[in-house]
């Protein structure tokens, strides 16, 4: 969080952040069939944000990433609860019934689409929001 | 989901849009958009009228948690329809009134209408759901929404106090009601009210009958402000007046009445039910009406009058349940008069009390005060408000030709008929006498309110504003309500058949086939005892009013606040100081202490349970062979853990702890749990990162200065935890291999692809099989994050305490 002039560190961070971020997205999507998922992907994404905040000027990062991380939590909860309620509201099934089926999509070929995905996306958002919010709250204290 | 379900959820869905409407459409008052919701719902519910008036009921079910017997079953019969029409009808008028009452440039309208819509939806949920658990959830939602509305002007201490009080009392009742529901489930194995009624005989023969009844009644009594739980209602008057008119006279407080009416087919026919409800209702009636006389605040008078009128309806429902004691058509119909009176008065009360609250709000709005000692002479200045109040108060006092007169007469009829019950005995004569006395006081406070506000000298110096008549928009709603008062009073037949009769037959189902029973409402019954009682009430009250100089000096009269409040305040103080004692003992500020408490507790409870069920098994013969690298891994693990005790430098400590964490991840990999290993790795990384952030600010590691007994204690605790975990691990392994039960993971391995559509079992469990756990964990995390923000960003200044 301190202002640092370490050029090497800055460059390294700039490069790694993208790799870590892309890997976290991969982890998120891989989750259904391989290790990964919303929780792990979210943690990893949070790591990229933290890495940025750790190495760069805080104000600059806030300008580059103008997100209110607290609202991530709300978005995530709404997504997860909304997916859960969807089955009840529109299909008359019990709360949190999930659906999946295979579709033929352009470019991707036969793809499995599940309603667990938006649910997991909610978890992802919650985790990112919480990890970044708590860390920033602690780090910005006393400054 | 049927249209009916959507109708119940409409207010909640509409609430989502309110903040956006408030922010982006500045020109129009947000209330105009909100108004559409109750109007649409009112029109929708009217369409059920033809069905229910024939005695039919509509049921629509959606499964929610079918494995636990929780279904969202919407059920419309005469009783729930009456309430639904009240909620939407009065709701529309209140929203219309609030548009002119709340200034769009000064107030946080988005919050107000979100809470109001949330409340409205929750009320629909209560009255229209057949499942007790769903009912309970909506029930608590009304408590929550009403607390938010009471504390709407949250900068005032009194608002916060009132909101907290209503919340504490109604939620206490809600919890006990939930316990009662669970007892009912234990007896009859269903949460559906329909099915419970079908098994009423089974329930009444159970030993849990009376406990379940009392627990449920506690919920109803706290919600409907029955004695001695009524003390929250006067303090709830800190809410804006539209809220008072809506929540605290027309709808929320009637939820308790609804519950009692709904439960009558289950519990009615037992003397406990009859006596508890009748006595509590009568006490509330008397106490409320006497207390109202003491009030100096217009809304205070109305609050206590609501309490007393709710007591009256409650007592009538109790008396009406006497018709369950008889089999013959004639006697059943004879005692059902009380229930008819109760339901009819419920409707009347909503009309005249809603109008009166709005009139009080107008007076407050236009003069800046609600104190009757400062008011006076407003008759010529505010003629329309005067007319509204005149009609409302006359109806409340029970004067013809208004609707309150009819229900008051029937109330007397009901109380007189109780005395004819052979089991009640000679003391039963007290019931009509108490009813009569309470009616005198009711008449008296109506008279006081009327005379002190509108007659006498006009005192402009006492008012904050120059008084004038309210704008026309503010007058529409109360005018509609008082015209209903007159219309229902003059033509009671309009509501008797379509509304009152189906509601009464829902409470007393035997009446549906009873040839002797028909709801007949009329203004004049002939020169009977009831009429003379009313005349006596009027004479007595006027006499008391003329003598007010004399009894105005009484000490009890001067005490405006209810004496029971002292009890509540002391209890609250005791609760706070008691919890502070516990907190001081427990929250020492040392992380180690917290760990000790937790470890001792967990080890103690697990060891106790295991010993009781004889679950400790110890044998290492049957375990699988351990490969060499596992030995090495374990030894390194143990060494690293032990070395943390002896490290003196913080940097080294961070590295060693991180090492332990990464070893843990390695163990997960060895045991083929890649998800856990990944999570562990990431968590470890984040915590090391956090450590780095805070590193500069941390003090040097203090030297260990603990005395020997403390050290011994710590060693004992850690050794106990270690031994415990080892024992449980070995025992469960042996148990698993001995019992021959298949491991639960088999189920998930077989079904995760089939049912969840994914190969990663852990993930499928997280998002699918146990999705609810995941959501709730997310909720817990979110609350934790919010409290971190609250603790760090909104920190209290030195010396301030929560």
CSV table of C-alpha atoms in Angstrom, one decimal, chain A residues 1-2 23 27 30-41 43-44 47 50-51 54 70 73 77 80-81 84 88-96 98 100 102 112 114 116 119-120 123 126-127 130 133-135 137-143, chain B residues 1 6 9 13 62-66 72 674-676 678-679 682-683 685-686 689-690 692-694 696-697 753-761 763-764 766-775 778-779 781-782 784-786 788-789 792-793 795:
chain,number,residue,atom,x,y,z
A,1,UNK,CA,0.0,0.0,0.0
A,2,UNK,CA,3.0,2.3,0.3
A,23,UNK,CA,-5.9,-18.5,-14.5
A,27,UNK,CA,-10.4,-22.1,-12.5
A,30,UNK,CA,-13.2,-25.5,-14.9
A,31,UNK,CA,-14.8,-25.9,-11.5
A,32,UNK,CA,-17.7,-28.2,-12.5
A,33,UNK,CA,-15.6,-31.0,-13.8
A,34,UNK,CA,-12.1,-30.3,-12.5
A,35,UNK,CA,-10.6,-28.7,-9.4
A,36,UNK,CA,-11.7,-25.1,-9.2
A,37,UNK,CA,-15.0,-23.3,-8.8
A,38,UNK,CA,-16.4,-20.1,-7.5
A,39,UNK,CA,-14.7,-20.1,-4.2
A,40,UNK,CA,-11.2,-20.9,-5.5
A,41,UNK,CA,-11.6,-18.7,-8.5
A,43,UNK,CA,-9.9,-16.2,-4.0
A,44,UNK,CA,-7.5,-16.1,-6.8
A,47,UNK,CA,-5.2,-12.2,-5.0
A,50,UNK,CA,-4.5,-7.5,-3.7
A,51,UNK,CA,-1.3,-7.8,-5.6
A,54,UNK,CA,0.1,-4.0,-2.7
A,70,UNK,CA,-18.6,-3.9,-1.1
A,73,UNK,CA,-20.9,-8.9,-2.1
A,77,UNK,CA,-25.7,-12.7,-2.9
A,80,UNK,CA,-26.9,-16.9,-5.8
A,81,UNK,CA,-30.3,-16.3,-4.2
A,84,UNK,CA,-32.0,-20.5,-6.2
A,88,UNK,CA,-39.3,-21.9,-7.6
A,89,UNK,CA,-40.6,-18.8,-9.3
A,90,UNK,CA,-40.7,-19.9,-12.9
A,91,UNK,CA,-40.7,-23.7,-12.9
A,92,UNK,CA,-42.6,-24.6,-9.7
A,93,UNK,CA,-39.7,-26.8,-8.5
A,94,UNK,CA,-38.3,-26.5,-4.9
A,95,UNK,CA,-35.9,-23.8,-4.0
A,96,UNK,CA,-32.4,-24.3,-5.5
A,98,UNK,CA,-30.5,-26.9,-10.6
A,100,UNK,CA,-28.3,-28.7,-16.9
A,102,UNK,CA,-26.2,-29.9,-23.5
A,112,UNK,CA,-22.9,-28.2,-21.2
A,114,UNK,CA,-25.9,-25.5,-16.1
A,116,UNK,CA,-25.2,-24.0,-11.3
A,119,UNK,CA,-25.0,-19.7,-8.8
A,120,UNK,CA,-21.2,-20.3,-8.7
A,123,UNK,CA,-20.2,-17.3,-4.9
A,126,UNK,CA,-19.1,-12.8,-2.8
A,127,UNK,CA,-15.6,-14.2,-2.2
A,130,UNK,CA,-15.3,-10.0,0.9
A,133,UNK,CA,-13.1,-5.4,1.2
A,134,UNK,CA,-11.7,-6.8,4.4
A,135,UNK,CA,-8.1,-6.4,3.3
A,137,UNK,CA,-10.5,-1.9,5.2
A,138,UNK,CA,-7.6,-3.1,7.4
A,139,UNK,CA,-4.9,-1.7,5.1
A,140,UNK,CA,-6.5,1.7,4.8
A,141,UNK,CA,-6.9,2.1,8.5
A,142,UNK,CA,-4.4,4.3,10.3
A,143,UNK,CA,-3.3,6.0,7.1
B,1,UNK,CA,-46.1,-20.5,-9.5
B,6,UNK,CA,-47.0,-13.6,-7.9
B,9,UNK,CA,-44.7,-11.3,-4.1
B,13,UNK,CA,-40.7,-7.1,-6.5
B,62,UNK,CA,-45.5,-24.5,-4.9
B,63,UNK,CA,-42.9,-26.8,-3.3
B,64,UNK,CA,-40.3,-25.0,-1.4
B,65,UNK,CA,-38.5,-27.5,0.9
B,66,UNK,CA,-40.7,-30.6,0.2
B,72,UNK,CA,-45.6,-22.3,-0.2
B,674,UNK,CA,-7.1,-31.2,-5.1
B,675,UNK,CA,-9.9,-28.7,-4.4
B,676,UNK,CA,-9.0,-28.5,-0.8
B,678,UNK,CA,-6.0,-25.4,-4.0
B,679,UNK,CA,-8.1,-23.6,-1.4
B,682,UNK,CA,-4.8,-19.7,-1.8
B,683,UNK,CA,-5.9,-19.1,1.7
B,685,UNK,CA,-1.1,-17.1,0.2
B,686,UNK,CA,-3.7,-14.5,1.1
B,689,UNK,CA,0.0,-11.3,1.9
B,690,UNK,CA,-2.1,-9.9,4.7
B,692,UNK,CA,3.1,-8.5,4.9
B,693,UNK,CA,0.6,-5.6,4.8
B,694,UNK,CA,0.4,-5.4,8.5
B,696,UNK,CA,5.2,-2.7,9.6
B,697,UNK,CA,2.7,-1.9,12.2
B,753,UNK,CA,-22.7,-36.7,-12.9
B,754,UNK,CA,-26.2,-38.1,-13.0
B,755,UNK,CA,-27.9,-35.4,-10.9
B,756,UNK,CA,-25.6,-32.5,-10.9
B,757,UNK,CA,-24.1,-32.7,-14.3
B,758,UNK,CA,-20.5,-32.3,-13.2
B,759,UNK,CA,-17.5,-34.6,-12.7
B,760,UNK,CA,-15.9,-32.6,-9.9
B,761,UNK,CA,-17.7,-34.0,-6.9
B,763,UNK,CA,-17.9,-28.6,-6.7
B,764,UNK,CA,-21.2,-30.3,-7.4
B,766,UNK,CA,-21.0,-27.1,-3.1
B,767,UNK,CA,-23.3,-25.7,-5.8
B,768,UNK,CA,-25.9,-28.3,-6.1
B,769,UNK,CA,-26.4,-31.0,-3.4
B,770,UNK,CA,-25.7,-28.6,-0.5
B,771,UNK,CA,-26.3,-25.3,-2.3
B,772,UNK,CA,-28.2,-23.8,0.6
B,773,UNK,CA,-25.2,-24.3,2.9
B,774,UNK,CA,-23.1,-22.5,0.4
B,775,UNK,CA,-25.5,-19.5,0.2
B,778,UNK,CA,-21.7,-16.6,1.8
B,779,UNK,CA,-24.2,-14.7,3.9
B,781,UNK,CA,-19.0,-14.1,5.2
B,782,UNK,CA,-20.9,-11.1,4.0
B,784,UNK,CA,-18.4,-10.8,8.7
B,785,UNK,CA,-17.1,-8.4,6.1
B,786,UNK,CA,-19.7,-5.8,7.0
B,788,UNK,CA,-15.1,-5.7,9.8
B,789,UNK,CA,-15.9,-2.5,8.0
B,792,UNK,CA,-12.6,-0.4,11.5
B,793,UNK,CA,-14.1,2.4,9.6
B,795,UNK,CA,-14.8,2.9,15.0
